Coordinates of C-alpha atoms in Angstrom, one line a residue:
M1 CA 0.4 27.9 11.7
I2 CA 1.0 24.8 9.4
Q3 CA -1.1 26.2 6.7
R4 CA 0.8 29.6 7.1
L5 CA 4.0 28.1 6.7
R6 CA 3.1 26.0 3.7
S7 CA 1.5 28.9 1.9
A8 CA 4.7 30.8 2.4
V9 CA 6.8 27.9 1.1
R10 CA 4.5 27.7 -2.0
R11 CA 5.2 31.5 -2.7
S12 CA 8.8 30.5 -3.0
Y13 CA 7.8 28.9 -6.6
R14 CA 7.6 32.7 -7.8
R15 CA 10.3 34.0 -10.1
T16 CA 13.2 35.3 -8.0
V17 CA 16.9 35.9 -8.0
D18 CA 18.8 32.7 -7.8
L19 CA 21.3 33.3 -4.9
S20 CA 23.3 30.1 -6.2
H21 CA 24.7 31.9 -9.1
P22 CA 28.4 32.4 -8.7
A23 CA 28.4 36.0 -9.9
R24 CA 25.7 36.9 -7.3
S25 CA 27.3 34.7 -4.4
P26 CA 28.1 37.5 -1.7
L27 CA 31.0 35.4 -0.3
G28 CA 32.6 34.1 -3.4
S29 CA 33.5 30.2 -4.2
S30 CA 30.9 27.8 -3.4
V31 CA 29.2 29.9 -0.5
V32 CA 25.8 31.1 -1.4
N33 CA 25.0 32.8 1.6
C34 CA 25.8 33.1 5.3
V35 CA 23.2 34.6 7.6
V36 CA 23.0 35.1 11.4
Y37 CA 19.4 34.8 12.7
L38 CA 18.4 36.1 16.1
D39 CA 14.9 35.6 17.5
G40 CA 13.9 34.5 14.0
V41 CA 15.2 38.0 12.6
R42 CA 18.1 38.3 10.1
R43 CA 20.9 40.1 11.3
S44 CA 22.4 42.5 8.8
G45 CA 26.2 42.3 7.6
R46 CA 28.3 40.4 5.4
G47 CA 31.1 38.8 7.3
S48 CA 33.0 35.6 7.1
V49 CA 31.6 32.3 8.1
E50 CA 34.2 32.4 11.2
E51 CA 32.7 35.8 12.3
A52 CA 29.2 34.6 12.0
L53 CA 29.9 31.6 14.3
R54 CA 32.0 33.6 16.7
Q55 CA 28.8 36.0 17.1
V56 CA 26.3 33.5 17.7
R57 CA 28.4 31.5 20.3
R58 CA 29.6 34.7 21.8
T59 CA 26.1 35.6 22.8
G60 CA 24.8 32.0 23.2
E61 CA 21.5 33.0 21.2
G62 CA 20.6 32.5 17.6
F63 CA 21.8 30.5 14.8
V64 CA 24.1 30.8 11.7
W65 CA 22.5 29.3 8.4
I66 CA 25.4 28.6 5.6
G67 CA 24.3 27.7 2.2
L68 CA 26.7 25.9 -0.2
H69 CA 26.4 24.9 -3.7
E70 CA 28.6 22.0 -4.9
P71 CA 31.7 22.7 -2.4
E72 CA 35.0 21.2 -3.2
E73 CA 36.4 18.8 -0.6
K74 CA 39.1 21.1 0.6
E75 CA 36.5 24.0 1.3
L76 CA 33.9 21.6 3.1
T77 CA 36.9 20.3 5.1
G78 CA 37.7 23.5 6.4
L79 CA 33.9 24.0 7.5
A80 CA 34.1 20.5 9.1
E81 CA 36.9 21.5 11.2
L82 CA 35.3 24.8 12.3
F83 CA 31.8 23.2 13.1
G84 CA 33.1 19.8 14.2
L85 CA 31.4 17.9 11.5
H86 CA 31.9 14.1 11.3
P87 CA 34.3 12.9 8.4
L88 CA 31.9 10.2 7.2
A89 CA 29.1 12.7 6.8
V90 CA 31.7 15.2 5.2
E91 CA 32.6 12.6 2.6
D92 CA 29.0 11.8 1.7
A93 CA 28.3 15.4 1.3
V94 CA 31.2 16.0 -1.1
H95 CA 30.7 13.0 -3.2
A96 CA 26.8 13.2 -3.4
H97 CA 24.9 10.2 -4.9
Q98 CA 23.4 9.1 -1.3
R99 CA 20.2 7.8 -0.5
P100 CA 17.8 10.0 1.3
K101 CA 18.6 9.6 5.1
V102 CA 18.9 11.2 8.4
E103 CA 21.8 10.4 10.7
E104 CA 23.2 11.8 13.9
Y105 CA 27.0 12.2 14.4
D106 CA 28.3 13.5 17.6
G107 CA 25.2 15.6 18.3
V108 CA 25.2 17.0 14.7
L109 CA 22.3 15.8 12.4
F110 CA 23.1 15.0 8.7
A111 CA 20.0 14.9 6.5
V112 CA 20.0 13.8 2.8
F113 CA 17.2 14.8 0.3
K114 CA 16.8 14.0 -3.3
T115 CA 15.5 17.0 -5.2
V116 CA 13.4 16.6 -8.4
R117 CA 12.6 19.0 -11.2
Y118 CA 10.2 18.3 -14.2
V119 CA 11.9 18.6 -17.5
D120 CA 9.5 20.3 -20.0
H121 CA 9.1 18.9 -23.5
E122 CA 6.7 19.4 -26.3
E123 CA 6.1 15.9 -26.9
L124 CA 7.0 12.5 -24.9
T125 CA 9.3 10.2 -27.2
A126 CA 11.1 7.0 -26.6
T127 CA 14.3 9.3 -25.4
S128 CA 12.5 12.2 -23.6
E129 CA 13.9 13.3 -20.1
V130 CA 11.1 13.9 -17.9
V131 CA 12.7 13.8 -14.4
D132 CA 15.9 15.5 -13.4
T133 CA 17.3 14.8 -10.0
G134 CA 19.8 16.6 -7.7
E135 CA 20.8 16.4 -4.1
L136 CA 20.4 18.5 -1.1
M137 CA 22.1 17.9 2.1
A138 CA 21.9 19.6 5.6
F139 CA 24.0 19.6 8.7
V140 CA 22.0 20.6 11.6
G141 CA 23.7 21.7 14.9
P142 CA 22.7 23.4 18.1
D143 CA 23.7 27.0 16.8
F144 CA 24.2 26.4 13.0
V145 CA 22.6 25.0 9.8
I146 CA 24.6 24.3 6.6
T147 CA 22.9 23.2 3.4
I148 CA 24.7 21.8 0.5
R149 CA 23.0 21.6 -3.0
H150 CA 24.2 19.4 -5.7
G151 CA 22.8 20.0 -9.3
G152 CA 21.4 22.9 -11.2
H153 CA 18.0 23.2 -9.5
G154 CA 16.6 23.5 -6.2
S155 CA 17.7 26.9 -5.0
L156 CA 17.0 27.7 -1.5
G157 CA 16.8 31.4 -2.0
P158 CA 13.2 31.7 -2.4
L159 CA 12.8 29.3 0.7
R160 CA 15.1 31.4 2.8
E161 CA 12.8 34.6 1.8
A162 CA 9.7 32.6 3.0
L163 CA 11.1 31.7 6.1
E164 CA 12.3 35.4 7.0
A165 CA 8.6 36.2 6.4
L166 CA 7.8 33.8 9.4
P167 CA 10.1 35.2 12.4
A168 CA 8.0 33.1 15.0
Q169 CA 8.6 30.0 13.2
L170 CA 12.3 30.6 12.3
A171 CA 12.8 31.5 16.0
K172 CA 12.4 27.8 16.9
G173 CA 16.0 27.5 15.7
P174 CA 17.8 25.1 13.2
S175 CA 15.1 22.3 13.1
A176 CA 12.6 25.0 11.6
V177 CA 15.2 25.2 8.8
L178 CA 15.4 21.6 8.2
H179 CA 11.7 21.2 8.4
A180 CA 11.4 23.9 5.8
V181 CA 13.9 22.2 3.7
A182 CA 12.1 18.9 3.7
D183 CA 8.7 20.5 3.3
H184 CA 10.1 22.4 0.1
V185 CA 11.6 19.1 -1.3
V186 CA 8.3 17.2 -0.8
D187 CA 6.3 20.1 -2.2
D188 CA 8.6 19.6 -5.4
Y189 CA 7.8 16.1 -5.4
L190 CA 3.9 16.8 -5.6
A191 CA 4.6 19.5 -8.3
V192 CA 6.5 16.9 -10.5
A193 CA 4.0 14.2 -9.9
D194 CA 1.1 16.3 -11.0
A195 CA 3.2 17.1 -14.3
V196 CA 3.7 13.5 -14.9
Q197 CA 0.2 13.1 -14.8
D198 CA -0.1 15.1 -17.9
D199 CA 2.2 12.7 -19.7
L200 CA 0.4 9.5 -18.3
D201 CA -3.0 11.0 -19.9
A202 CA -1.3 11.9 -23.0
I203 CA -0.1 8.3 -23.3
E204 CA -3.4 7.0 -22.3
N205 CA -5.3 8.9 -25.0
A206 CA -2.7 7.9 -27.6
V207 CA -2.9 4.3 -26.9
F208 CA -6.8 4.1 -26.7
G209 CA -7.5 6.5 -29.5
E210 CA -8.5 5.5 -33.0
Q211 CA -5.2 4.8 -34.4
T212 CA -2.7 2.8 -32.6
D213 CA 1.1 3.8 -33.0
R214 CA 3.5 0.8 -32.3
R215 CA 5.9 3.5 -31.2
D216 CA 3.7 3.9 -28.1
A217 CA 5.6 1.1 -26.3
G218 CA 8.9 3.0 -26.3
R219 CA 7.1 6.1 -24.8
I220 CA 5.5 3.9 -22.2
Y221 CA 8.7 2.3 -21.3
Q222 CA 10.8 5.6 -21.3
L223 CA 7.9 7.2 -18.9
K224 CA 8.2 4.0 -16.7
R225 CA 11.8 4.7 -16.5
E226 CA 11.6 8.2 -15.5
L227 CA 9.0 7.1 -13.1
L228 CA 11.4 4.8 -11.6
E229 CA 13.9 7.5 -11.2
L230 CA 11.2 9.7 -9.4
R231 CA 10.4 6.6 -6.9
R232 CA 13.9 6.2 -6.1
A233 CA 14.1 9.8 -5.1
V234 CA 10.8 9.7 -3.3
A235 CA 10.3 6.4 -1.6
P236 CA 13.5 6.3 0.8
L237 CA 12.6 9.3 2.4
G238 CA 9.5 8.0 4.2
R239 CA 11.5 6.3 7.1
P240 CA 13.9 9.5 7.9
L241 CA 10.7 11.8 8.0
Q242 CA 9.0 9.1 10.6
Q243 CA 12.2 9.3 12.7
L244 CA 12.0 13.0 12.7
A245 CA 8.4 13.2 13.4
T246 CA 8.1 10.5 16.0
R247 CA 11.5 9.8 17.7
P248 CA 12.6 12.3 20.5
I249 CA 15.7 14.0 19.1
P250 CA 17.5 16.7 21.2
L251 CA 18.2 18.9 18.0
V252 CA 14.7 18.9 16.8
D253 CA 12.2 21.4 18.6
P254 CA 9.2 19.3 20.1
D255 CA 7.0 21.8 18.5
I256 CA 8.7 21.0 15.0
R257 CA 7.9 17.4 15.2
A258 CA 4.2 18.0 14.3
Y259 CA 5.4 19.8 11.1
F260 CA 7.4 16.9 10.3
R261 CA 4.3 14.5 10.6
D262 CA 2.6 16.8 8.0
V263 CA 5.4 16.5 5.6
A264 CA 5.3 12.7 6.0
D265 CA 1.7 12.7 5.2
H266 CA 2.3 14.5 2.0
L267 CA 5.2 12.2 1.1
S268 CA 2.9 9.2 1.6
R269 CA 0.6 10.8 -0.9
V270 CA 3.2 11.2 -3.4
T271 CA 4.5 7.5 -2.9
E272 CA 0.8 6.4 -3.5
Q273 CA 0.6 8.6 -6.6
I274 CA 3.6 7.0 -8.1
A275 CA 2.7 3.7 -7.1
S276 CA -0.9 4.2 -8.9
Y277 CA 1.0 5.8 -12.0
D278 CA 3.4 2.7 -12.5
S279 CA 0.3 0.2 -12.0
L280 CA -1.7 2.2 -14.7
L281 CA 1.3 2.2 -17.0
D282 CA 1.5 -1.6 -16.6
S283 CA -2.1 -1.7 -17.6
I284 CA -1.8 0.7 -20.5
L285 CA 1.3 -1.4 -21.8
Q286 CA -0.4 -4.6 -21.4
A287 CA -3.6 -3.0 -23.6
H288 CA -1.1 -1.6 -26.1
L289 CA 0.5 -5.1 -26.6
A290 CA -2.8 -6.6 -26.8
Q291 CA -4.0 -4.0 -29.5
V292 CA -0.8 -4.6 -31.5
T293 CA -1.4 -8.5 -31.4
V294 CA -5.1 -7.8 -32.6
A295 CA -3.9 -5.6 -35.5
Q296 CA -1.2 -8.2 -36.6
N297 CA -4.2 -10.8 -36.4
E298 CA -6.3 -8.7 -38.6
D299 CA -3.5 -8.3 -41.1
M300 CA -2.8 -11.9 -41.3
R301 CA -6.7 -12.7 -41.8
K302 CA -6.6 -10.2 -44.7
I303 CA -3.5 -11.8 -46.2
T304 CA -5.2 -15.2 -45.8
A305 CA -8.4 -14.0 -47.4
W306 CA -6.5 -12.5 -50.4
A307 CA -4.6 -15.6 -50.7
A308 CA -7.6 -17.7 -50.8
I309 CA -9.2 -15.4 -53.5
V310 CA -6.1 -15.7 -55.8
A311 CA -6.0 -19.3 -55.3
V312 CA -9.2 -19.8 -57.5
P313 CA -7.6 -18.3 -60.8
T314 CA -4.2 -20.0 -59.9
M315 CA -6.0 -23.1 -59.6
V316 CA -7.9 -22.9 -62.8
C317 CA -5.0 -21.3 -64.9
G318 CA -3.0 -24.2 -63.5
V319 CA -5.2 -26.9 -64.8
Y320 CA -5.6 -25.4 -68.1
G321 CA -1.9 -24.7 -68.4
M322 CA -1.3 -28.6 -68.7
N323 CA -0.4 -29.9 -72.0
F324 CA -2.9 -32.4 -72.5
D325 CA -4.7 -33.0 -75.8
H326 CA -8.1 -33.8 -74.3
M327 CA -9.2 -30.8 -72.0
P328 CA -12.8 -29.8 -71.5
E329 CA -14.0 -27.1 -73.6
L330 CA -10.5 -26.8 -75.1
R331 CA -11.6 -26.4 -78.8
W332 CA -14.7 -24.6 -78.1
T333 CA -15.0 -20.9 -79.2
Y334 CA -16.6 -19.6 -76.0
G335 CA -14.1 -21.7 -73.7
Y336 CA -11.9 -18.9 -72.8
P337 CA -14.6 -16.7 -72.0
L338 CA -16.3 -19.1 -69.9
V339 CA -13.3 -20.0 -67.8
L340 CA -12.6 -16.2 -67.2
A341 CA -16.4 -16.0 -66.1
V342 CA -16.1 -19.1 -63.6
I343 CA -12.9 -17.3 -62.3
A344 CA -14.5 -14.2 -61.6
V345 CA -17.6 -15.5 -60.0
G346 CA -15.6 -17.7 -57.9
C347 CA -13.6 -15.0 -56.7
F348 CA -16.3 -13.0 -56.2
L349 CA -18.3 -15.4 -54.1
I350 CA -15.2 -16.1 -51.9
H351 CA -14.6 -12.4 -51.4
R352 CA -18.0 -11.8 -50.4
G353 CA -18.0 -14.6 -47.8
F354 CA -14.8 -13.1 -46.3
R355 CA -16.4 -9.6 -46.1
R356 CA -19.6 -11.0 -44.3
N357 CA -17.2 -12.9 -41.8
G358 CA -15.4 -9.5 -41.1
W359 CA -12.1 -10.6 -42.6
L360 CA -11.9 -7.9 -45.3

């Protein structure tokens, strides 16, 4: 069953209609969708949120799933009064910028996830954006799920379609939706981590290639910064997932708890990947700095060698530039050619010695 669910979620990556688009929102404003599910099957009809909740509570069966995209405080306050949401959780949902967490307020679970997206670029530079982050929040009650999305990516429209293809799983209630959301977010982590691997390979090939570009240090540092942003989204989610997987929570179906353990395992894999990437980048940066130091030493050796060669004619010409009357071979016809020959031979011998020692 786990493999079937994960396969269905992965199919959500196919190109589909983004229901978060305001022009396609069936209910207007920030409400993306409002659907009633009974026995895991979607009930037809497009009513208001109040009508959907009234229908569920009148029969005592099923639940309502409401999707929001960047709601205003006034609108979310109205939903809070209708569903009995805690003011502190509502405040976090409106202002966003929260750490991943799972909290329980008056019998309602409030979960926060960081969503990530890989930003495509032709070549990694010192200013390239690699990872774009957003937020996804979920209120889970006995008969409702409210998902709130902040940011321009991470639409849950495809996820909703994938879940509707598994009515047996969806029939387990709101906790099944919470698991699907967590699994969807962690799958995005895996995809982004794999994409970052390509940038890491490109930097590694550039640093250890035949020609060393001193601008590589800026690229390495930028990738480390983007990797840090990814780590801030991934690492704090470990503890909340462990709570959902191990702690008995009335709102979480016992059968769903095993699915959360599966998601936690995949999150651990991503966390280890990010740690290994960061460690490898540290090694690449140290290797690059060592290469730059070696290149600078080679430049200094070449400069020193040429300075030693130039010192020979400088010394000889300096001696013969003195205004003394009695200088060796000063009046001799072949004195000038002899001095030039001595300079040439001296420079040749010094140059040959430096070439043998690898300085030139």
